[in-house]
């Protein structure tokens, strides 16, 4: 029997690499991602707050650890609006990238990267939604509308959705996606809110998913990373 390949995708709000001990330690973030075994990682708050928004997780630190960085066009930044995508491992090739402006009270954006992977072509959307409920709804609808214009491709949305409700408040706004069951990931030492989410299109299946809480994750950021092992069913 042939075993279908899987790909581990993670989403992690790294809080500009400042841990709950108030120390900025980029290599500690990579220690968490390394222990998690992610093939592709979608990051939020990957850049410092003030212009020119330099990378909080420096490129050379990532490269030393064997990570590839998607160039999203920010001079000196790791990502765009704090959203970044990195990957490592054999069999993954970046095909293209873009970003999406998002409506709302605060300046927000999302990033999009297409890959060739061991499970086939994959579109990854990384996002960090707004603090206001109305903004989050508008942003999900806006992204769903944007992606309808693109050629079909197996798709994953991953990021900090900033949604505290345990009800499927946002899920029905993107009916083309299957949101994985929400599991608390914030605050890291004692998670209460399932703010960090992963959703995928019908062409994909998640054979496992969870929240990663092994040390030093509970102190490395105020969020714990979430992950999913994705595959393409026959």
Tab-separated table of C-alpha atoms in Angstrom:
chain	number	residue	atom	x	y	z
A	1	UNK	CA	0.000	0.000	0.000
A	2	UNK	CA	1.315	3.431	-0.952
A	3	UNK	CA	1.347	5.992	1.851
A	4	UNK	CA	0.273	9.446	0.712
A	5	UNK	CA	2.857	12.157	1.415
A	6	UNK	CA	2.050	14.809	3.999
A	7	UNK	CA	3.235	18.357	4.552
A	8	UNK	CA	3.340	20.056	7.953
A	9	UNK	CA	2.218	23.675	7.869
A	10	UNK	CA	2.404	25.872	10.958
A	11	UNK	CA	1.076	29.307	11.858
A	12	UNK	CA	2.849	31.305	14.560
A	13	UNK	CA	2.395	34.831	15.896
A	14	UNK	CA	5.966	35.430	17.069
A	15	UNK	CA	5.320	38.808	18.773
A	16	UNK	CA	8.391	40.357	17.133
A	17	UNK	CA	10.504	37.619	18.785
A	18	UNK	CA	9.939	39.172	22.234
A	19	UNK	CA	9.114	36.457	24.732
A	20	UNK	CA	7.142	36.674	27.932
A	21	UNK	CA	10.450	37.212	29.740
A	22	UNK	CA	10.682	40.472	27.704
A	23	UNK	CA	13.778	39.237	25.886
A	24	UNK	CA	14.042	39.456	22.101
A	25	UNK	CA	15.460	36.082	21.105
A	26	UNK	CA	14.970	35.236	17.408
A	27	UNK	CA	16.798	31.921	17.723
A	28	UNK	CA	14.347	30.828	20.404
A	29	UNK	CA	11.527	31.195	17.856
A	30	UNK	CA	13.457	28.979	15.453
A	31	UNK	CA	14.014	26.486	18.261
A	32	UNK	CA	10.233	26.208	18.584
A	33	UNK	CA	9.702	25.838	14.828
A	34	UNK	CA	12.495	23.275	14.625
A	35	UNK	CA	10.981	21.158	17.394
A	36	UNK	CA	7.594	21.447	15.701
A	37	UNK	CA	9.043	20.104	12.454
A	38	UNK	CA	7.238	22.543	10.172
A	39	UNK	CA	7.877	22.379	6.416
A	40	UNK	CA	6.149	25.728	5.786
A	41	UNK	CA	5.613	28.329	8.510
A	42	UNK	CA	3.267	31.296	8.242
A	43	UNK	CA	4.346	34.022	10.674
A	44	UNK	CA	2.613	37.073	12.105
A	45	UNK	CA	4.280	40.069	13.794
A	46	UNK	CA	7.490	39.102	12.031
A	47	UNK	CA	8.674	42.723	11.672
A	48	UNK	CA	9.229	45.480	14.170
A	49	UNK	CA	6.407	47.964	14.546
A	50	UNK	CA	7.860	51.312	13.467
A	51	UNK	CA	8.923	52.281	9.895
A	52	UNK	CA	10.969	51.130	8.095
A	53	UNK	CA	9.714	47.981	9.923
A	54	UNK	CA	12.970	45.975	9.959
A	55	UNK	CA	12.748	42.226	10.385
A	56	UNK	CA	12.369	41.103	13.990
A	57	UNK	CA	13.541	37.679	12.844
A	58	UNK	CA	16.670	38.531	10.820
A	59	UNK	CA	17.213	36.973	7.429
A	60	UNK	CA	20.718	35.755	8.292
A	61	UNK	CA	19.420	33.916	11.391
A	62	UNK	CA	16.851	32.117	9.244
A	63	UNK	CA	19.397	31.270	6.571
A	64	UNK	CA	21.821	29.901	9.189
A	65	UNK	CA	19.068	27.551	10.337
A	66	UNK	CA	18.326	26.387	6.782
A	67	UNK	CA	15.083	28.322	6.247
A	68	UNK	CA	14.111	29.930	2.949
A	69	UNK	CA	12.294	33.275	3.072
A	70	UNK	CA	9.572	34.360	0.654
A	71	UNK	CA	10.521	37.807	-0.666
A	72	UNK	CA	7.390	39.864	-0.158
A	73	UNK	CA	8.879	43.171	-1.232
A	74	UNK	CA	9.591	44.881	2.083
A	75	UNK	CA	13.028	46.540	2.094
A	76	UNK	CA	14.708	45.117	5.185
A	77	UNK	CA	11.465	43.523	6.379
A	78	UNK	CA	10.788	39.824	6.609
A	79	UNK	CA	7.231	40.113	5.341
A	80	UNK	CA	4.407	42.535	4.609
A	81	UNK	CA	2.193	44.055	7.293
A	82	UNK	CA	4.107	41.741	9.615
A	83	UNK	CA	3.012	38.603	7.717
A	84	UNK	CA	5.825	36.370	6.493
A	85	UNK	CA	6.196	32.884	5.016
A	86	UNK	CA	9.268	30.673	5.382
A	87	UNK	CA	9.954	27.082	4.365
A	88	UNK	CA	12.596	24.377	4.500
A	89	UNK	CA	13.060	20.794	3.444
A	90	UNK	CA	13.309	18.872	0.208
A	91	UNK	CA	10.719	18.959	-2.513
A	92	UNK	CA	9.341	22.464	-1.888
A	93	UNK	CA	9.744	25.170	-4.527
A	94	UNK	CA	8.255	28.648	-4.452
A	95	UNK	CA	6.336	29.497	-7.619
A	96	UNK	CA	4.985	33.011	-6.987
A	97	UNK	CA	3.951	35.480	-4.291
A	98	UNK	CA	1.672	38.477	-3.851
A	99	UNK	CA	-0.115	40.481	-1.188
A	100	UNK	CA	-3.646	41.654	-0.498
A	101	UNK	CA	-4.684	44.963	1.023
A	102	UNK	CA	-7.439	44.460	3.573
A	103	UNK	CA	-10.277	46.813	4.539
A	104	UNK	CA	-10.828	47.853	8.136
A	105	UNK	CA	-10.137	50.428	10.806
A	106	UNK	CA	-6.475	49.399	11.188
A	107	UNK	CA	-3.892	48.950	8.434
A	108	UNK	CA	-3.910	45.227	7.714
A	109	UNK	CA	-2.797	42.976	4.890
A	110	UNK	CA	-2.450	39.347	3.861
A	111	UNK	CA	0.235	37.543	1.867
A	112	UNK	CA	-0.159	34.828	-0.726
A	113	UNK	CA	2.444	32.313	-1.851
A	114	UNK	CA	2.121	29.481	-4.358
A	115	UNK	CA	4.383	26.446	-3.916
A	116	UNK	CA	5.157	23.174	-5.616
A	117	UNK	CA	5.348	20.624	-2.780
A	118	UNK	CA	5.454	16.851	-2.182
A	119	UNK	CA	1.628	16.961	-1.960
A	120	UNK	CA	1.341	18.939	-5.202
A	121	UNK	CA	0.702	22.582	-5.915
A	122	UNK	CA	-0.349	24.572	-2.865
A	123	UNK	CA	-1.551	28.133	-2.364
A	124	UNK	CA	-0.808	29.496	1.133
A	125	UNK	CA	-2.521	32.599	2.429
A	126	UNK	CA	-1.021	34.165	5.558
A	127	UNK	CA	-3.112	36.702	7.468
A	128	UNK	CA	-3.481	38.661	10.690
A	129	UNK	CA	-7.021	39.970	11.006
A	130	UNK	CA	-8.166	43.121	12.785
A	131	UNK	CA	-9.159	43.653	16.397
A	132	UNK	CA	-12.701	44.795	15.519
A	133	UNK	CA	-15.361	42.197	14.678
A	134	UNK	CA	-16.716	44.217	11.739
A	135	UNK	CA	-13.223	44.519	10.277
A	136	UNK	CA	-12.613	40.781	10.565
A	137	UNK	CA	-15.827	39.999	8.725
A	138	UNK	CA	-15.021	42.469	5.955
A	139	UNK	CA	-11.486	41.113	5.640
A	140	UNK	CA	-12.595	37.492	5.274
A	141	UNK	CA	-15.195	38.437	2.642
A	142	UNK	CA	-12.612	40.573	0.804
A	143	UNK	CA	-10.056	37.754	0.710
A	144	UNK	CA	-12.613	35.181	-0.388
A	145	UNK	CA	-13.646	37.492	-3.231
A	146	UNK	CA	-10.009	38.104	-4.251
A	147	UNK	CA	-9.180	34.399	-4.381
A	148	UNK	CA	-12.215	33.576	-6.537
A	149	UNK	CA	-10.508	35.530	-9.330
A	150	UNK	CA	-7.441	33.264	-9.286
A	151	UNK	CA	-6.977	29.956	-11.091
A	152	UNK	CA	-8.110	27.024	-8.928
A	153	UNK	CA	-5.421	25.543	-6.651
A	154	UNK	CA	-5.492	23.634	-3.365
A	155	UNK	CA	-5.434	26.402	-0.766
A	156	UNK	CA	-4.653	26.908	2.906
A	157	UNK	CA	-5.427	29.973	5.007
A	158	UNK	CA	-3.393	30.296	8.179
A	159	UNK	CA	-2.825	33.042	10.709
A	160	UNK	CA	-3.991	34.995	13.712
A	161	UNK	CA	-7.734	35.467	13.123
A	162	UNK	CA	-8.115	37.467	16.375
A	163	UNK	CA	-11.503	35.825	16.933
A	164	UNK	CA	-12.315	34.909	20.554
A	165	UNK	CA	-15.720	33.349	19.938
A	166	UNK	CA	-15.905	29.540	20.029
A	167	UNK	CA	-18.784	29.760	17.540
A	168	UNK	CA	-18.093	29.522	13.764
A	169	UNK	CA	-18.355	33.303	13.393
A	170	UNK	CA	-15.981	33.605	10.425
A	171	UNK	CA	-16.243	30.132	8.924
A	172	UNK	CA	-19.481	30.708	7.018
A	173	UNK	CA	-17.999	33.802	5.335
A	174	UNK	CA	-15.569	31.579	3.385
A	175	UNK	CA	-17.703	28.511	2.577
A	176	UNK	CA	-15.115	27.177	0.149
A	177	UNK	CA	-12.880	26.383	3.137
A	178	UNK	CA	-12.947	23.811	5.905
A	179	UNK	CA	-11.799	25.388	9.165
A	180	UNK	CA	-9.997	22.961	11.442
A	181	UNK	CA	-11.542	22.696	14.906
A	182	UNK	CA	-10.448	25.661	16.989
A	183	UNK	CA	-8.017	24.924	19.818
A	184	UNK	CA	-6.806	27.536	22.340
A	185	UNK	CA	-3.396	29.024	21.550
A	186	UNK	CA	-3.443	32.357	23.442
A	187	UNK	CA	-2.092	33.397	25.896
A	188	UNK	CA	0.786	30.959	25.617
A	189	UNK	CA	1.280	30.025	29.306
A	190	UNK	CA	-2.413	29.164	29.814
A	191	UNK	CA	-4.308	29.251	26.505
A	192	UNK	CA	-7.927	30.388	26.556
A	193	UNK	CA	-8.546	31.878	23.099
A	194	UNK	CA	-8.404	29.972	19.804
A	195	UNK	CA	-7.128	33.012	17.924
A	196	UNK	CA	-4.789	31.104	15.621
A	197	UNK	CA	-6.540	29.081	12.932
A	198	UNK	CA	-5.897	26.973	9.842
A	199	UNK	CA	-8.459	26.366	7.074
A	200	UNK	CA	-8.095	24.425	3.828
A	201	UNK	CA	-9.931	23.886	0.589
A	202	UNK	CA	-11.798	20.685	-0.258
A	203	UNK	CA	-8.913	19.236	-2.314
A	204	UNK	CA	-6.873	18.859	0.882
A	205	UNK	CA	-7.258	16.848	4.037
A	206	UNK	CA	-5.706	17.376	7.475
A	207	UNK	CA	-4.677	13.995	8.876
A	208	UNK	CA	-3.621	15.623	12.171
A	209	UNK	CA	-3.534	19.090	13.681
A	210	UNK	CA	-2.891	20.725	17.010
A	211	UNK	CA	-1.292	23.395	19.171
A	212	UNK	CA	2.407	23.057	19.977
A	213	UNK	CA	3.163	23.713	23.643
A	214	UNK	CA	6.544	22.113	24.273
A	215	UNK	CA	9.254	24.266	25.839
A	216	UNK	CA	10.288	26.935	25.074
A	217	UNK	CA	7.017	27.731	23.238
A	218	UNK	CA	5.113	28.842	26.373
A	219	UNK	CA	7.622	31.662	26.914
A	220	UNK	CA	8.972	32.362	23.396
A	221	UNK	CA	5.887	34.415	22.368
A	222	UNK	CA	2.470	35.293	23.753
A	223	UNK	CA	0.931	32.864	21.220
A	224	UNK	CA	1.560	29.158	20.755
A	225	UNK	CA	1.998	27.905	17.196
A	226	UNK	CA	-0.732	25.833	15.563
A	227	UNK	CA	-0.016	23.183	12.950
A	228	UNK	CA	-1.649	20.784	10.491
A	229	UNK	CA	-0.379	17.782	8.567
A	230	UNK	CA	-1.896	18.173	5.108
A	231	UNK	CA	-2.307	15.639	2.345
A	232	UNK	CA	-4.115	15.228	-0.982
A	233	UNK	CA	-6.666	12.413	-0.769
A	234	UNK	CA	-6.855	10.109	-3.761
